[in-house]
Amino acid sequence: MATYDYKKIDKKWQKNWIKSGVFEPEVDRSKKKFFITVPIPYPSGSMHLGHMYTWTRADIYARFMRMRGYNVLFPQGFHFTGGPIVGMAEKVKQKDPKTLEAFRIQGVSESDLKKFADDPRALAEYFADGFRKDWENIGMSIDWRRTFITTDLSPYFSKFVSWQFNKLKTLGLITEGKHPVVWCPKENTPLGDHDRSEGEGESPEKFSIVKFSSGKFIFPAATLRPETVYGATNMWINGEGEYCILNVDSEKWVVSKDSVPKLKSQLQNVSFEGDVKIKDFIGKSAKNPLNGRELPIFSESFIDTAIGTGIAMSVPMHAPMDFYGLRKMRDEWEKLKPERIIDVTGEENIVEDAIKRFGDSIDGLKEATKYVYKKEFNAGIMRNNSAELSGLAVKEARDTVRDSLEEHRAYSEMYELTGRVVCRDGTPGIVKVLEKQWFIRYSDAEWKTKTRRLIERMNIFPEDARLQLLNTLEWLEDKAAARKGGLGTPLPWDKDWIIEPLSDSTIYMAYYTIANKISKIAIEKLTDNVFDYIFLGRKIDGKPDKEIEETKKEFEYWYPLDMRVSAKELLQNHFIFFLLNHTAIFNEENWPRGIQINGWLTVSGEKLSKSKGATLTIKRGLETYGTDQLRILAAAGNGMDDVEWNPASISAFDQRFGLISDLIKNFDSFTGEKRLIDSYILSKMNRVIKETTENLRCFRYGNALSLMLFALTNEIKLYTDMGGNNKETVKTILFTFLKLNHPVFPHITEELNHVLGSTDMLETSVWPVPEESLSNEGAENEVEVLKATIEDIKNIIKIVKKSPEKIIIGVADSGKFEIYNSVVKAASSTKNIIEIRKTLRTNSKILDKLLKNPNKLPEKLLDERLEYGVFMEAKDYLNKTFNCGISIEKESKEEKALPGKPSIKII
RNA sequence: GCAGGGGUAGCGAAGCGGUCAAACGCGUAAGGCUUAGGACCUUAUGGCUUAGGCCUUCGAGGGUUCGAAUCCCUCCUCCUGCACCA
């Protein structure tokens, strides 16, 4: 497009903005401030259009707020914390071909690769640098003076994080404990989803262990349903399997050999004692710890020695496999007399019915088991034969029985994976219980309540996200906050541990406010007490230095954070931690005020990830398109919807801006007077301003775009088509158009504004305000009538299949308008035709027509004089459109004309 | 499994109790313009209909209502998160 030589225009205005200093705001108490951030990026690769999507959404808002008179701060740092950067550098060192290839695609030179191999920091810095360059090339309105990196590579930031953790600890929100993780026994590391070649999404699942004693031995039955213990009739082992004796806390446990590595990694004080011939136990018995019942031990082939302990308790009336197994042993069944202990309304023989339904193959029994478990867990009530559990819902009974078993010292726990997990190196994963882990106590009820209060009052866009945050808070548990490897800040009281990335990135937004001042404070002076003074307004020891006072001023002006913008995948992790940490640490007036959650930029329906995005980098994008052309994508989405990368939609940009620049080119040719159509378009414009502003305010960019870009240009076109020709009107419309579109398309609008003769930049101009005096509903309604009439004429011509010689349009007379408008008024309160008739108390053919269909009652007030005027004004336009004579009459003879629906006669 | 959000024309989507055959955009087709292509302009894009009309649709099935894409229930299906991972 000739009008958008983006290579030139982008650079030109980026320079001008920087020169003006608008991106580097200073503390100014006379101006309202607005502080907006996007989560800190992890620089392990090049930034792609997906990143641009989210950042652009924030940038649009920053520019929008700037024009609305706010002092806007939009800073950006880099997150070096975590494992992957180190891991990738290690892979470069080992010359892993896949990693090298990926970097080369992104344009990394051989000499840089060498640096990466020597120092992970070089890798992070390389990409952080690239990120910043990309962002400068697309004119992001970021204050780069406040950039920083995390981890102890940045001592000031590290001090800040140490302060945060000391604070949490003082508040009693840090605890030490154990934690189950999926583990690779070969590499001796936790197996995250990305480290797995199989079993993504599988997690540890807690099994209860009920200890049944048999002489000097313990038979530890692993079960997901400890509440069924009162219904147990017997024990199962697999007579063909290998078993052994394990010494657990001085008890002799009989367990399958398969379970030994698991139990060793999960329980304390476990040692191997020796093999055992399991067959010897068949026919013996073990004692139910709660009711003392002796349960016979049977062998059953479906007992899988690889699951749990290889020992199971049998509850035939509530477990299809147990039912099936014991039913085969007729005599035993009679002797043991299994009883139901759980009631589910409408289910008399739930297990038997389930087996009938799913079949008695292994798979069928498994399906039946799933069905019964789910049904009974959600709807089951314990019957009165379950001692202290009687009458409880199954959900409650599960916790109660654990307590009872604990009391009888008959309870333990183990974890089992929910499915098979295999490490990238081929080793099957196991569950390991990590001891002495440091946790942040996100489960704390009081803390949650406080945070809930915040979520309830915050500005959240879209609104759906609020409920999701509240629900996440409900189930949130303690989070392990430190680990042994990777980059980061050491835990201040236990330096062996590094604070983990999701935990050191919860309140750093506060650090932006002071990032450009804090380095002036001598690092040794930066104590927790100083941070308390700066961030919390606490008393400081001695008289604070000037540097400290200045730092404090920055924080006090810019905080709290007004808006945080991010994609939806961070909603249930980062965002919730961010909110919790703020409510714990900061004074209430400094809690965050707003968040925006967006969807993703997708390619053929798939999210752009670092690997998939390699070909859609910002750099590549800019080879073909201008910044503003790419920015239209960021404006395409509303709420959490994903937006598909579709270069074709960029043509819409070209088309609309082409139209506007043509208009500017022909600006001098507008010489006419103001007419009805002028009132119409100014009224429409007024409406567009109002609605666009509201949509932008709520991050509904898609809606804003369809108004300010599409609807407005359509109206402009209608205006000129209809012979609109007034310079003042056109000028007003053009400037409004450019201002409204500036936040989304800053470069091109700035250029066109310049071409139009403005000497001021849009970036520093004032956002348009709707003027009530311009709104003219009558004119809008009547132009709608005109449009509808044109449609009708076309329709008729199509049906008649002849080109008209003359078209006579008859506008209804004033009497009809009176009746019509009284119907409109009446219909605004009821849709009931009989009611409307009653209130009108007149009779006429017109009324009969208007009240024919309750779904098609008239709603808009109309004006006879305006209607006639609009049609008279449009005569030339109609003449051109239909290429025939046009006659506008008041009231046709046939009396067919209705207000808002003139009669049409085609000759 | 738990929590949340979706399923509307060829596609992206708007509508969230009554002017919905469905805005807006993309795509497609025909015509115009052009040496040609692109861009641009016009028109069409569920079906029927020789006068502005009618009929049928909103994942599937049921219900509430004078009236449902919109509210309720059941089912199918897709997306997101579920933590030591950034």
PDB file of C-alpha atoms (C1' of nucleotides) in Angstrom, chain A residues 42 81 83-84 179 190 194 374 467-468 471 477-480 483 500-502 569 572-573 600 641 652 655-656 710 717 792 794 796 799 855 859 902-906, chain B residues 1-6 12-15 18-19 21 23-27 39-45 49-54 67 79-86:
ATOM      1  CA  TYR A  42      11.979 -16.076  30.170  1.00  0.00           C
ATOM      2  CA  THR A  81      15.315 -17.841  37.269  1.00  0.00           C
ATOM      3  CA  GLY A  83      16.372 -24.622  35.050  1.00  0.00           C
ATOM      4  CA  PRO A  84      15.846 -24.486  31.281  1.00  0.00           C
ATOM      5  CA  HIS A 179       6.118 -33.594  49.259  1.00  0.00           C
ATOM      6  CA  PRO A 190      11.812 -34.521  39.427  1.00  0.00           C
ATOM      7  CA  HIS A 194       8.410 -31.613  29.523  1.00  0.00           C
ATOM      8  CA  LYS A 374     -17.464 -42.434  41.257  1.00  0.00           C
ATOM      9  CA  LEU A 467     -14.833 -17.002  39.008  1.00  0.00           C
ATOM     10  CA  GLN A 468     -11.918 -19.059  37.819  1.00  0.00           C
ATOM     11  CA  ASN A 471     -12.297 -21.423  42.360  1.00  0.00           C
ATOM     12  CA  GLU A 477      -2.571 -26.147  48.460  1.00  0.00           C
ATOM     13  CA  ASP A 478       0.884 -25.443  49.812  1.00  0.00           C
ATOM     14  CA  LYS A 479       3.497 -24.933  47.156  1.00  0.00           C
ATOM     15  CA  ALA A 480       7.079 -26.085  47.263  1.00  0.00           C
ATOM     16  CA  ARG A 483      14.711 -26.403  44.740  1.00  0.00           C
ATOM     17  CA  GLU A 500      11.944 -21.441  42.493  1.00  0.00           C
ATOM     18  CA  PRO A 501      10.786 -19.369  39.479  1.00  0.00           C
ATOM     19  CA  LEU A 502       7.066 -19.255  40.174  1.00  0.00           C
ATOM     20  CA  GLU A 569      -2.437 -20.269  30.966  1.00  0.00           C
ATOM     21  CA  GLN A 572      -4.454 -20.573  37.761  1.00  0.00           C
ATOM     22  CA  ASN A 573      -0.819 -20.444  38.720  1.00  0.00           C
ATOM     23  CA  TRP A 600      -3.440 -16.969  22.281  1.00  0.00           C
ATOM     24  CA  ASP A 641     -10.683 -16.235  22.851  1.00  0.00           C
ATOM     25  CA  ALA A 652      -8.623  -5.350   5.886  1.00  0.00           C
ATOM     26  CA  GLN A 655      -8.311  -1.444   2.619  1.00  0.00           C
ATOM     27  CA  ARG A 656      -9.553   0.755   5.450  1.00  0.00           C
ATOM     28  CA  PHE A 710     -14.839  -0.907  10.213  1.00  0.00           C
ATOM     29  CA  LYS A 717     -18.290   5.842   2.719  1.00  0.00           C
ATOM     30  CA  ASP A 792     -36.435  -3.336  -0.486  1.00  0.00           C
ATOM     31  CA  LYS A 794     -33.357  -3.995  -4.875  1.00  0.00           C
ATOM     32  CA  ILE A 796     -38.333  -5.999  -5.755  1.00  0.00           C
ATOM     33  CA  ILE A 799     -38.075 -10.436  -8.264  1.00  0.00           C
ATOM     34  CA  ASN A 855     -42.393  -9.774  17.201  1.00  0.00           C
ATOM     35  CA  GLU A 859     -39.306   0.477  18.265  1.00  0.00           C
ATOM     36  CA  PRO A 902     -42.349   4.301   2.426  1.00  0.00           C
ATOM     37  CA  SER A 903     -44.363   2.920  -0.451  1.00  0.00           C
ATOM     38  CA  ILE A 904     -42.400   1.922  -3.521  1.00  0.00           C
ATOM     39  CA  LYS A 905     -43.751   2.005  -6.995  1.00  0.00           C
ATOM     40  CA  ILE A 906     -41.608   0.728  -9.830  1.00  0.00           C
TER      41      ILE A 906
ATOM     42  C1'   G B   1     -10.657 -37.133  38.165  1.00  0.00           C
ATOM     43  C1'   C B   2     -11.284 -31.708  39.929  1.00  0.00           C
ATOM     44  C1'   A B   3     -12.179 -26.523  38.431  1.00  0.00           C
ATOM     45  C1'   G B   4     -13.429 -23.059  34.476  1.00  0.00           C
ATOM     46  C1'   G B   5     -14.868 -21.802  29.446  1.00  0.00           C
ATOM     47  C1'   G B   6     -16.705 -23.074  24.511  1.00  0.00           C
ATOM     48  C1'   G B  12     -13.326 -16.279  12.211  1.00  0.00           C
ATOM     49  C1'   A B  13     -17.046 -14.491  15.010  1.00  0.00           C
ATOM     50  C1'   A B  14     -21.485 -10.950  17.079  1.00  0.00           C
ATOM     51  C1'   G B  15     -26.036 -11.852  19.518  1.00  0.00           C
ATOM     52  C1'   G B  18     -39.170 -10.848  21.698  1.00  0.00           C
ATOM     53  C1'   U B  19     -37.173  -6.372  14.429  1.00  0.00           C
ATOM     54  C1'   A B  21     -31.442 -15.565   7.942  1.00  0.00           C
ATOM     55  C1'   A B  23     -23.929  -7.575  12.576  1.00  0.00           C
ATOM     56  C1'   C B  24     -18.633  -7.147  11.318  1.00  0.00           C
ATOM     57  C1'   G B  25     -14.426  -9.413   9.004  1.00  0.00           C
ATOM     58  C1'   C B  26     -12.241 -13.188   5.848  1.00  0.00           C
ATOM     59  C1'   G B  27     -13.085 -16.447   1.847  1.00  0.00           C
ATOM     60  C1'   A B  39      -5.304  -3.394  -5.835  1.00  0.00           C
ATOM     61  C1'   C B  40      -9.950  -1.051  -6.049  1.00  0.00           C
ATOM     62  C1'   C B  41     -15.453  -0.670  -7.034  1.00  0.00           C
ATOM     63  C1'   U B  42     -20.448  -3.168  -7.572  1.00  0.00           C
ATOM     64  C1'   U B  43     -23.406  -7.396  -6.682  1.00  0.00           C
ATOM     65  C1'   A B  44     -24.335 -12.269  -4.835  1.00  0.00           C
ATOM     66  C1'   U B  45     -23.263 -16.014  -1.060  1.00  0.00           C
ATOM     67  C1'   U B  49     -40.974 -16.654  -4.153  1.00  0.00           C
ATOM     68  C1'   U B  50     -42.941 -12.127 -10.847  1.00  0.00           C
ATOM     69  C1'   A B  51     -43.827  -6.154  -5.302  1.00  0.00           C
ATOM     70  C1'   G B  52     -40.745  -5.405  -0.310  1.00  0.00           C
ATOM     71  C1'   G B  53     -43.229 -12.058   1.412  1.00  0.00           C
ATOM     72  C1'   C B  54     -42.803 -17.097   3.362  1.00  0.00           C
ATOM     73  C1'   G B  67     -42.309 -16.628  22.685  1.00  0.00           C
ATOM     74  C1'   C B  79     -10.095 -25.925  24.851  1.00  0.00           C
ATOM     75  C1'   U B  80      -7.371 -24.303  29.525  1.00  0.00           C
ATOM     76  C1'   G B  81      -5.167 -25.106  34.342  1.00  0.00           C
ATOM     77  C1'   C B  82      -4.169 -28.727  38.178  1.00  0.00           C
ATOM     78  C1'   A B  83       2.054 -26.786  41.085  1.00  0.00           C
ATOM     79  C1'   C B  84       8.092 -27.526  42.165  1.00  0.00           C
ATOM     80  C1'   C B  85       7.313 -26.343  35.560  1.00  0.00           C
ATOM     81  C1'   A B  86       8.545 -21.429  32.933  1.00  0.00           C
TER      82        A B  86
END
